[in-house]
mmCIF file with all atom_site columns, C-alpha atoms in Angstrom:
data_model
loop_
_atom_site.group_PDB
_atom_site.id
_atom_site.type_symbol
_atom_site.label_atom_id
_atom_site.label_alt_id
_atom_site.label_comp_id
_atom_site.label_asym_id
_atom_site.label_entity_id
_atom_site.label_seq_id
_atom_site.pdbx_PDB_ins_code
_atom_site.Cartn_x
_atom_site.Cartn_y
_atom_site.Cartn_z
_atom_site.occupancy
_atom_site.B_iso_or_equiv
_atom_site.pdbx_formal_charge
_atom_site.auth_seq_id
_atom_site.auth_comp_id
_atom_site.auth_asym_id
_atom_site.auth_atom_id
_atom_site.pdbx_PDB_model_num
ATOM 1   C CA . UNK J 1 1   ? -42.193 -106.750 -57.463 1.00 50.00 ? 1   UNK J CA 1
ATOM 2   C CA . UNK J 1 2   ? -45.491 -107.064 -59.164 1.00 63.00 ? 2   UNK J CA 1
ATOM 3   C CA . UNK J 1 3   ? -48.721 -107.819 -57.155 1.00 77.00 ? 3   UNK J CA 1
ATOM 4   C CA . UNK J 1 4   ? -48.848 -112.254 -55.868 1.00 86.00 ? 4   UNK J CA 1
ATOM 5   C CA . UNK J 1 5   ? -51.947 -113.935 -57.813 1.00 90.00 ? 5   UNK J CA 1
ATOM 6   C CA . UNK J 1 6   ? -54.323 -115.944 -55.633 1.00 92.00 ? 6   UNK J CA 1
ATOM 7   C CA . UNK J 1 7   ? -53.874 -119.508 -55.755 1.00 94.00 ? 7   UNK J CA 1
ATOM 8   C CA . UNK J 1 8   ? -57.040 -120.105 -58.226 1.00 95.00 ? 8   UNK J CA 1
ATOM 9   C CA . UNK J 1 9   ? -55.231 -117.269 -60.690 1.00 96.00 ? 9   UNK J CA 1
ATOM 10  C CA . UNK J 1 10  ? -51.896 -119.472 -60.741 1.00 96.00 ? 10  UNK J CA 1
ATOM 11  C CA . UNK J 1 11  ? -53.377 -122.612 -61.041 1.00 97.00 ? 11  UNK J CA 1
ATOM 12  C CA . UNK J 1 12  ? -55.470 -121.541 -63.676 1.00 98.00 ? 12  UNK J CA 1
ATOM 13  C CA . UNK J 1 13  ? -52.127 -120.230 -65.644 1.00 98.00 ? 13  UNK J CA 1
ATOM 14  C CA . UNK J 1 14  ? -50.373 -123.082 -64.433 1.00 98.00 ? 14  UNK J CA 1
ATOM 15  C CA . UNK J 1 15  ? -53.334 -125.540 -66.383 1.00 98.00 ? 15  UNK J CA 1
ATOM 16  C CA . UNK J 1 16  ? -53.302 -123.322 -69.570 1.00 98.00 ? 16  UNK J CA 1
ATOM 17  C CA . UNK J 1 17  ? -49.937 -123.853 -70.259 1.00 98.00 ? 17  UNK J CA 1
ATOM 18  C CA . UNK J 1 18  ? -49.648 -127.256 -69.298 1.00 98.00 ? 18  UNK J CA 1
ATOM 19  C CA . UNK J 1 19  ? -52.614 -127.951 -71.327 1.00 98.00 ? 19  UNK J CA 1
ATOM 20  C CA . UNK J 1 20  ? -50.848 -125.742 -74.373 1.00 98.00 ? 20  UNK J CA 1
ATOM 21  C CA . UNK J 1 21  ? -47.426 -127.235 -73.943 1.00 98.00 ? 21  UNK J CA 1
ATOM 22  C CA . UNK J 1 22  ? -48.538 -131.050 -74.417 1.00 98.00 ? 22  UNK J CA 1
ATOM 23  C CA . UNK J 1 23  ? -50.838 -130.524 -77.010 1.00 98.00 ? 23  UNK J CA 1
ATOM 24  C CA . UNK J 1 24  ? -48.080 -128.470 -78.973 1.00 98.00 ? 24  UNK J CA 1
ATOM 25  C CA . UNK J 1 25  ? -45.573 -131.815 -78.131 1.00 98.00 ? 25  UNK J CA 1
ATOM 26  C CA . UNK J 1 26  ? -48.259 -134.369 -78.959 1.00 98.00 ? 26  UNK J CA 1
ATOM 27  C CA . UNK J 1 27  ? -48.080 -135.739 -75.572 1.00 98.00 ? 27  UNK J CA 1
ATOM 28  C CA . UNK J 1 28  ? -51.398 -137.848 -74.440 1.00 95.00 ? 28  UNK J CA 1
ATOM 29  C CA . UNK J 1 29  ? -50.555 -140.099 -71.563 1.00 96.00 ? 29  UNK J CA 1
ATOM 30  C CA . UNK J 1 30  ? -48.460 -138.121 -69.243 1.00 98.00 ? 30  UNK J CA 1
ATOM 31  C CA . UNK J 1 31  ? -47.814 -139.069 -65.217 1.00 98.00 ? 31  UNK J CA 1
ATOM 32  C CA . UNK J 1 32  ? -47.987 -136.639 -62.916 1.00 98.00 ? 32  UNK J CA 1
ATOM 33  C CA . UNK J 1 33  ? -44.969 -136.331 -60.079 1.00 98.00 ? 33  UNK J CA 1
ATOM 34  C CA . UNK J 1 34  ? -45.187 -133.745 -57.074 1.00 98.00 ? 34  UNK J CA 1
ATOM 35  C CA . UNK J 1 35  ? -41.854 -133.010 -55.058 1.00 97.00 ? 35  UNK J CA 1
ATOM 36  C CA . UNK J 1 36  ? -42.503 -133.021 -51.423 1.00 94.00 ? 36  UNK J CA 1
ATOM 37  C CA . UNK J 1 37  ? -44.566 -131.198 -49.936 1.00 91.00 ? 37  UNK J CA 1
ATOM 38  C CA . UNK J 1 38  ? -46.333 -128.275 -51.619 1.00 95.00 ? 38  UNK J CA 1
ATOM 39  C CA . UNK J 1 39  ? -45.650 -130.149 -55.127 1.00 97.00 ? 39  UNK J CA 1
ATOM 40  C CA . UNK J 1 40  ? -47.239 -132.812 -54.286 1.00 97.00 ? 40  UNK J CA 1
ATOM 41  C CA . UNK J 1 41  ? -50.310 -130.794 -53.049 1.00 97.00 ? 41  UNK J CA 1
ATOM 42  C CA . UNK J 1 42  ? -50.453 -128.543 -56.926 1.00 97.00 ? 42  UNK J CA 1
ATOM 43  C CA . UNK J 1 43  ? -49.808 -132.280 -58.026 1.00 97.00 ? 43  UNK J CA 1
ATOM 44  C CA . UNK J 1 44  ? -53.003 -133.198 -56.553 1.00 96.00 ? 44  UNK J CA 1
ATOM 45  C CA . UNK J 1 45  ? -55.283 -130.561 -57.861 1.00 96.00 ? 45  UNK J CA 1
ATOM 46  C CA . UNK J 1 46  ? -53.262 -130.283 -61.547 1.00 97.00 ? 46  UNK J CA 1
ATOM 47  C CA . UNK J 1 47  ? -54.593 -134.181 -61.876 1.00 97.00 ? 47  UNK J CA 1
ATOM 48  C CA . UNK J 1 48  ? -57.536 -133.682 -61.798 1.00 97.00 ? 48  UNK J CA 1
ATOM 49  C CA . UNK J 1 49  ? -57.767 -130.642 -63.637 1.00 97.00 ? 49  UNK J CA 1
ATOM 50  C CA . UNK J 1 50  ? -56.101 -132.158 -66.497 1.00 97.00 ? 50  UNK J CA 1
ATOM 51  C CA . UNK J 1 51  ? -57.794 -135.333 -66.513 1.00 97.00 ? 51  UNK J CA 1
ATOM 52  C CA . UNK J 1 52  ? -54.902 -137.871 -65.724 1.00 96.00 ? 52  UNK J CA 1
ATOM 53  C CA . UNK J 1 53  ? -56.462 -141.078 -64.332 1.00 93.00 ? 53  UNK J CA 1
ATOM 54  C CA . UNK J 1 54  ? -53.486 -142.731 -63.064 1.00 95.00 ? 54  UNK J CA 1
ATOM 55  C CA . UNK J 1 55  ? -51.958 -141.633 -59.461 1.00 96.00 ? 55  UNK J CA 1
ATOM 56  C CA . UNK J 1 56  ? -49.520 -139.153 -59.435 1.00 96.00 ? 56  UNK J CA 1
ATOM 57  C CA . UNK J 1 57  ? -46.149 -139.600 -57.827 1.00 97.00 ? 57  UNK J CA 1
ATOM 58  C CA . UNK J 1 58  ? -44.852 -138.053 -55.176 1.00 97.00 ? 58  UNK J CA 1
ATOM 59  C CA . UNK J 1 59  ? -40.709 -137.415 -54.547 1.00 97.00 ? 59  UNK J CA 1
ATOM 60  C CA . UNK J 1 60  ? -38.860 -136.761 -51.176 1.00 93.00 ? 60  UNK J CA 1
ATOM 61  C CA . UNK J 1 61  ? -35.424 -135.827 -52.739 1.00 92.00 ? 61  UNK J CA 1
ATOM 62  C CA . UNK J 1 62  ? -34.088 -135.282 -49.262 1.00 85.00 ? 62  UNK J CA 1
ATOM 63  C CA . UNK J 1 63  ? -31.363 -137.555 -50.166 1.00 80.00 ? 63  UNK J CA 1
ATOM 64  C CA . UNK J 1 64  ? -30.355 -136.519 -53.333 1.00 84.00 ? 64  UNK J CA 1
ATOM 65  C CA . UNK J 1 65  ? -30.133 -132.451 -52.134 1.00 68.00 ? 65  UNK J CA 1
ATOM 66  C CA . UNK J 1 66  ? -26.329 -131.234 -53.126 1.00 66.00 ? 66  UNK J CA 1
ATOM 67  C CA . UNK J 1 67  ? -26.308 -129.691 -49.299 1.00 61.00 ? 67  UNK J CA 1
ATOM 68  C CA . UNK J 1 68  ? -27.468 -132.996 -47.519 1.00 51.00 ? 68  UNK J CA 1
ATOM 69  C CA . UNK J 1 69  ? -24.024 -133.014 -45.454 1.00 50.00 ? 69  UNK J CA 1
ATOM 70  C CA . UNK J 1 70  ? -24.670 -129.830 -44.475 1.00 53.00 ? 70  UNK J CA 1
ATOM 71  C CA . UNK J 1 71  ? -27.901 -129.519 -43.441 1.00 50.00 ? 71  UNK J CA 1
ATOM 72  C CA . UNK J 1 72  ? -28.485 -133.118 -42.699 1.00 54.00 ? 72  UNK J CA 1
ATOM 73  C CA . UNK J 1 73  ? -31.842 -135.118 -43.004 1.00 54.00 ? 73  UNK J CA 1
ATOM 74  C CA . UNK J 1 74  ? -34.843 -133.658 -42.186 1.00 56.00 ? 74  UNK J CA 1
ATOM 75  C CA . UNK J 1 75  ? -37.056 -135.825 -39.449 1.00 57.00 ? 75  UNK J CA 1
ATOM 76  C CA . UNK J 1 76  ? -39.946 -135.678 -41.928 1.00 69.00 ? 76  UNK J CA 1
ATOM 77  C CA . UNK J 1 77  ? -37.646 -137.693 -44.437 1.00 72.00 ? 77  UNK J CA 1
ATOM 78  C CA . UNK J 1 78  ? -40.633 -140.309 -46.028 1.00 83.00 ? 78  UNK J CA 1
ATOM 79  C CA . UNK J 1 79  ? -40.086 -142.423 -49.342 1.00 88.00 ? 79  UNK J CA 1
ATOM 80  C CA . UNK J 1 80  ? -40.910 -141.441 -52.892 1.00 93.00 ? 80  UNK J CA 1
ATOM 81  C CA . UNK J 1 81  ? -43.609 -143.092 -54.133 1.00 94.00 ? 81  UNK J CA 1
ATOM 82  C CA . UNK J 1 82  ? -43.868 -143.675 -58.262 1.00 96.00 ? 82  UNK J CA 1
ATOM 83  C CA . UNK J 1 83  ? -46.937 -146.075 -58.657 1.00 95.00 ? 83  UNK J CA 1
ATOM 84  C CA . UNK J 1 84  ? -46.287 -146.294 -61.893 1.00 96.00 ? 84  UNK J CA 1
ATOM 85  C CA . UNK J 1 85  ? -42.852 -147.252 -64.024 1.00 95.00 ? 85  UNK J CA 1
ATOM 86  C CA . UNK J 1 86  ? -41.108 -143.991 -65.580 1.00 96.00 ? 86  UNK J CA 1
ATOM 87  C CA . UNK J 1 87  ? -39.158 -146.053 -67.937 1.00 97.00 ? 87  UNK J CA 1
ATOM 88  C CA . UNK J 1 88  ? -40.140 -144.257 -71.169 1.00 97.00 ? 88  UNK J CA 1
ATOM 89  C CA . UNK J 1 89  ? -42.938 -142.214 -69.912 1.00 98.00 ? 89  UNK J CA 1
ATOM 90  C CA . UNK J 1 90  ? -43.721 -138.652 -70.518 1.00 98.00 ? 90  UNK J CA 1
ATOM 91  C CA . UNK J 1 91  ? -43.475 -136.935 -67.006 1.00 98.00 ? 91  UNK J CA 1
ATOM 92  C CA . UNK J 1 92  ? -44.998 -133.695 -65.696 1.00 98.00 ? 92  UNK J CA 1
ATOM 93  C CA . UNK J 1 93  ? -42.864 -132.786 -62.629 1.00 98.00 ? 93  UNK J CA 1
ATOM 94  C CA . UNK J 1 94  ? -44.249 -129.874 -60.356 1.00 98.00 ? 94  UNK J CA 1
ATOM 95  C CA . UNK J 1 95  ? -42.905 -128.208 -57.621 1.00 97.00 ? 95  UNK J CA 1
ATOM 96  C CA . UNK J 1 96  ? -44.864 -124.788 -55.628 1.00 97.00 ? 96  UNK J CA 1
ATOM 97  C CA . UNK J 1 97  ? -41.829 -122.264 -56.023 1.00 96.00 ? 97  UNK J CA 1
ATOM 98  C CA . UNK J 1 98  ? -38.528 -122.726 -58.133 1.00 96.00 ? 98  UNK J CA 1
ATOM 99  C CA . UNK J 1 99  ? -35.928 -120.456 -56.975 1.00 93.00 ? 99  UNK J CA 1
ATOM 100 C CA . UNK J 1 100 ? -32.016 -122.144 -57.499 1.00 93.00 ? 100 UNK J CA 1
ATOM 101 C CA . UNK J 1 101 ? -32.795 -125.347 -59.440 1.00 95.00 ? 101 UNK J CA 1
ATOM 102 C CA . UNK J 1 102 ? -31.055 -127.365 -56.937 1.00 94.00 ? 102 UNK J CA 1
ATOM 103 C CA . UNK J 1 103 ? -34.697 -129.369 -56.376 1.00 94.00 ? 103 UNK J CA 1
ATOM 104 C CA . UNK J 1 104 ? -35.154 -129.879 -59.278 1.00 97.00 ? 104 UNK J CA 1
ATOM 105 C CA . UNK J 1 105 ? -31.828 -130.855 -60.338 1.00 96.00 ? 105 UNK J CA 1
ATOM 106 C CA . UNK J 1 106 ? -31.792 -133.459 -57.195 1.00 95.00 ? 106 UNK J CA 1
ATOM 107 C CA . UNK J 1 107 ? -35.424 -134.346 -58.652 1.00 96.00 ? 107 UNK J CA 1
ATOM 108 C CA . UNK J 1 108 ? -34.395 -135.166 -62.169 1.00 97.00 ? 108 UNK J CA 1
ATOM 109 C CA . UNK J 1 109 ? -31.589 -137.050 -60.355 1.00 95.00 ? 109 UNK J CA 1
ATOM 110 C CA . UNK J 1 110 ? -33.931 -139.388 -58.825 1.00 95.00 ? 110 UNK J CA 1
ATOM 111 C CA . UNK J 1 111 ? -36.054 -139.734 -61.458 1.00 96.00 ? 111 UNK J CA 1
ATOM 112 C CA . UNK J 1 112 ? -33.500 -141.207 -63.434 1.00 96.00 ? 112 UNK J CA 1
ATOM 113 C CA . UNK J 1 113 ? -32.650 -143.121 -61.014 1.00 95.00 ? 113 UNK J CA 1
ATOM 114 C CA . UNK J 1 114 ? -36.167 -145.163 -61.461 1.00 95.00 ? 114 UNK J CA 1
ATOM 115 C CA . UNK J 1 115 ? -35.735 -145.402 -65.141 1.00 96.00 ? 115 UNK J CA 1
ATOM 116 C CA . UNK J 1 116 ? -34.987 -143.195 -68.551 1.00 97.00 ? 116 UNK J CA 1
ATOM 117 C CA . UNK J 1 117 ? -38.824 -141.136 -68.961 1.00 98.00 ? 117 UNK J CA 1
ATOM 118 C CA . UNK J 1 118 ? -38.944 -139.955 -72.427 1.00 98.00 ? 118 UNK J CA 1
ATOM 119 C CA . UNK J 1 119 ? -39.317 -136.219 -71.557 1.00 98.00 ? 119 UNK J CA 1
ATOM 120 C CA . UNK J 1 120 ? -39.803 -134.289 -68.048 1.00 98.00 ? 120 UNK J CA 1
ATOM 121 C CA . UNK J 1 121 ? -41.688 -131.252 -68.110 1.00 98.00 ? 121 UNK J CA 1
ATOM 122 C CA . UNK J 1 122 ? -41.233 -128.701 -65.525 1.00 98.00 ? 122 UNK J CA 1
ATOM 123 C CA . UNK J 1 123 ? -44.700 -126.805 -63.908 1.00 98.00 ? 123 UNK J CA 1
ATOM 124 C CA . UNK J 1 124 ? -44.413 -124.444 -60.869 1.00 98.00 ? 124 UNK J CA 1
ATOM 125 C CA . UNK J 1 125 ? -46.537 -121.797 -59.413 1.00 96.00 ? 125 UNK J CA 1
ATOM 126 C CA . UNK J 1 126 ? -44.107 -119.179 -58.540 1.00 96.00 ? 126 UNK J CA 1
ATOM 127 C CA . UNK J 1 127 ? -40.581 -118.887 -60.821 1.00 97.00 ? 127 UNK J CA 1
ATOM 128 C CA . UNK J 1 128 ? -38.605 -116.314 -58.678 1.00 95.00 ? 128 UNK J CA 1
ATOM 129 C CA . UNK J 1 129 ? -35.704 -116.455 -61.279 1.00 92.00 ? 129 UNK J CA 1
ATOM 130 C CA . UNK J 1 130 ? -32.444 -116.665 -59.114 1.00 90.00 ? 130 UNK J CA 1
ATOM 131 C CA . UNK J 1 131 ? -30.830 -119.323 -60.616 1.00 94.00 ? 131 UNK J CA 1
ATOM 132 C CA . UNK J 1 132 ? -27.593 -121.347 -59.207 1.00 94.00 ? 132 UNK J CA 1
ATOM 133 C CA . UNK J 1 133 ? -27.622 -123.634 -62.126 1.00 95.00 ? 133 UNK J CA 1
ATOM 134 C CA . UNK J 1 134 ? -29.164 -123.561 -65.398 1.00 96.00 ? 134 UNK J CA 1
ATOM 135 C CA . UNK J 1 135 ? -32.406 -125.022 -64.841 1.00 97.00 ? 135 UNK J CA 1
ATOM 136 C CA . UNK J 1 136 ? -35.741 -123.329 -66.243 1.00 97.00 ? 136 UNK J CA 1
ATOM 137 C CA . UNK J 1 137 ? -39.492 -124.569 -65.692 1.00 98.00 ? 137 UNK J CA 1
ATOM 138 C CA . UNK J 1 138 ? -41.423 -125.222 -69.062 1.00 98.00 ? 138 UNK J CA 1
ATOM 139 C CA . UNK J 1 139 ? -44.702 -123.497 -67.461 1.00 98.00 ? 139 UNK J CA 1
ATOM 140 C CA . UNK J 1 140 ? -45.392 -121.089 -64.285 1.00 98.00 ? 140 UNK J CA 1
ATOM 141 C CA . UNK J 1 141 ? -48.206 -119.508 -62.626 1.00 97.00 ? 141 UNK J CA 1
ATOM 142 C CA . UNK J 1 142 ? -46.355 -116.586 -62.219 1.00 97.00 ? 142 UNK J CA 1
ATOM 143 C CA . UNK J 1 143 ? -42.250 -114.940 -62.323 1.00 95.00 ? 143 UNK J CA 1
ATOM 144 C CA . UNK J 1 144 ? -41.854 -112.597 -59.580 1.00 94.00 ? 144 UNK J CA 1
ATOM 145 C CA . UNK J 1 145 ? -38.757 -110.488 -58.513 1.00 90.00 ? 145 UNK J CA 1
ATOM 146 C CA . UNK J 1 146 ? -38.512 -110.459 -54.617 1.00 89.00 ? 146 UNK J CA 1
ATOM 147 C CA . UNK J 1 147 ? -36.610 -108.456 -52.471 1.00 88.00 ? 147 UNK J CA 1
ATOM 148 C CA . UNK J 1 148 ? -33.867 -109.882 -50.643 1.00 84.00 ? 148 UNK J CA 1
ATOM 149 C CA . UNK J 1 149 ? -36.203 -110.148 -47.024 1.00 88.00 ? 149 UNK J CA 1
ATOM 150 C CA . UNK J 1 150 ? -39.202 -111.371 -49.102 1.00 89.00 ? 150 UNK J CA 1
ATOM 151 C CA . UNK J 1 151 ? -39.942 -115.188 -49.169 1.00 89.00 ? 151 UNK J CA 1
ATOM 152 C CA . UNK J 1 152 ? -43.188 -117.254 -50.962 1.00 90.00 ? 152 UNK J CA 1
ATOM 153 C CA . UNK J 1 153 ? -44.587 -119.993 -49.028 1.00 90.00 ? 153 UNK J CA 1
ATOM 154 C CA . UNK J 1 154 ? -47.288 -122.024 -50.095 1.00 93.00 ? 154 UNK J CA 1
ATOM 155 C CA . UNK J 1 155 ? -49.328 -123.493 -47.342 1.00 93.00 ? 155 UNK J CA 1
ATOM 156 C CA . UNK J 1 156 ? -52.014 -126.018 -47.313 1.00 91.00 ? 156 UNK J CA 1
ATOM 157 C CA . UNK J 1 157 ? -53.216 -128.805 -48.112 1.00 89.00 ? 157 UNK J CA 1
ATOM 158 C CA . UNK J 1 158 ? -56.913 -127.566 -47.017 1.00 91.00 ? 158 UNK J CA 1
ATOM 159 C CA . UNK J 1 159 ? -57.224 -124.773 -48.131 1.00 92.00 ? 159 UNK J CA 1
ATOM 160 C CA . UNK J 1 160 ? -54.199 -124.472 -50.546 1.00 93.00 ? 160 UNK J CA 1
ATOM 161 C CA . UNK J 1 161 ? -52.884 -120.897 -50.213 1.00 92.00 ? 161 UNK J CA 1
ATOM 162 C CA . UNK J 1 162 ? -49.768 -118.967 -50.953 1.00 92.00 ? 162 UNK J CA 1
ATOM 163 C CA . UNK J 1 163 ? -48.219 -116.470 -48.939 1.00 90.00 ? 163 UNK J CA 1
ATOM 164 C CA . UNK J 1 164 ? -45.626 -113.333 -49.219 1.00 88.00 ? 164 UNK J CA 1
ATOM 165 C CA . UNK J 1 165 ? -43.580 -113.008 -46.421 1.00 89.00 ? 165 UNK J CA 1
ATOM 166 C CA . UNK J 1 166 ? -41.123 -110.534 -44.886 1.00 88.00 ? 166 UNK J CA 1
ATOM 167 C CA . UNK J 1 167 ? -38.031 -111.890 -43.306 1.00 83.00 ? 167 UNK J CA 1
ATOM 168 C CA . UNK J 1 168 ? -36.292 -109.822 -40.094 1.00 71.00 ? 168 UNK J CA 1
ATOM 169 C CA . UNK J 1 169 ? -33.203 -109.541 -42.207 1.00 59.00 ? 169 UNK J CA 1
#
């Protein structure tokens, strides 16, 4: 495993290539969506960075998870909130770690459940590459390789941090 950037180091990378990837598409009026919780918090800070005046989003895809009758709803279930209509739109979705795809798949599946956005692209701060399905993010802060007791957690909102952590397994 290679050494975790600090949060400012993966944000940084995260706002290059974000700022690379819609200039390369012609893209000038994108919204912003976080997925609950710690994409909503890059969400936040990737706004303003970039310069988007119009609210961000936020997504709870709680109910659209592909294990929801397994693991049941969390307590902390609250609504998505899109203040603006994605019919058409150019969308930046972020999320703090991408590990299966399963969020984001149940993401996208919500999203088009609002309306048909003209593109989605995919930011995350971590990409730790052990996909169940073939979903890839457009732009990351960083890939790492973690062992199998190793987990990435990003806490926050204030300060926003992110954290390596060994599991007792």
């Amino acid at each position: 495993m290679s050494a975790l950037r600090d949060i400012d180091q993966l944000m940084d990378e995260l706002e290059t290539g974000l700022r690379s990837l819609l200039a390369e598409r012609g893209i000038e009026s994108p919204v912003l969506i976080g997925i609950r919780t710690g994409g909503v918090w890059v969400a936040e800070i990737l706004g303003k960075r970039l310069g988007i005046e119009e609210p961000f989003g936020e997504l709870d895809i709680s109910f659209y998870r592909d294990d929801f009758s397994r693991i049941g709803l969390n307590p902390k279930v609250t609504p998505s909130s899109l203040p603006f209509d994605t019919e058409g739109r150019d969308i930046i979705l972020i999320d703090d770690v991408i590990m299966s795809g399963r969020t984001i798949r149940a993401a996208m599946n919500e999203l088009f459940d609002y309306g048909r956005p003209a593109s989605i692209i995919l930011g995350t701060l971590i990409d730790l590459g052990a996909r169940e399905l073939p979903i890839q993010p457009d732009v990351a802060g960083q890939s790492l390789v973690l062992n199998a007791r190793q987990r990435v957690k990003l806490r926050g909102p204030d300060p926003l941090r992110i954290e390596l952590q060994e599991t007792g397994q």
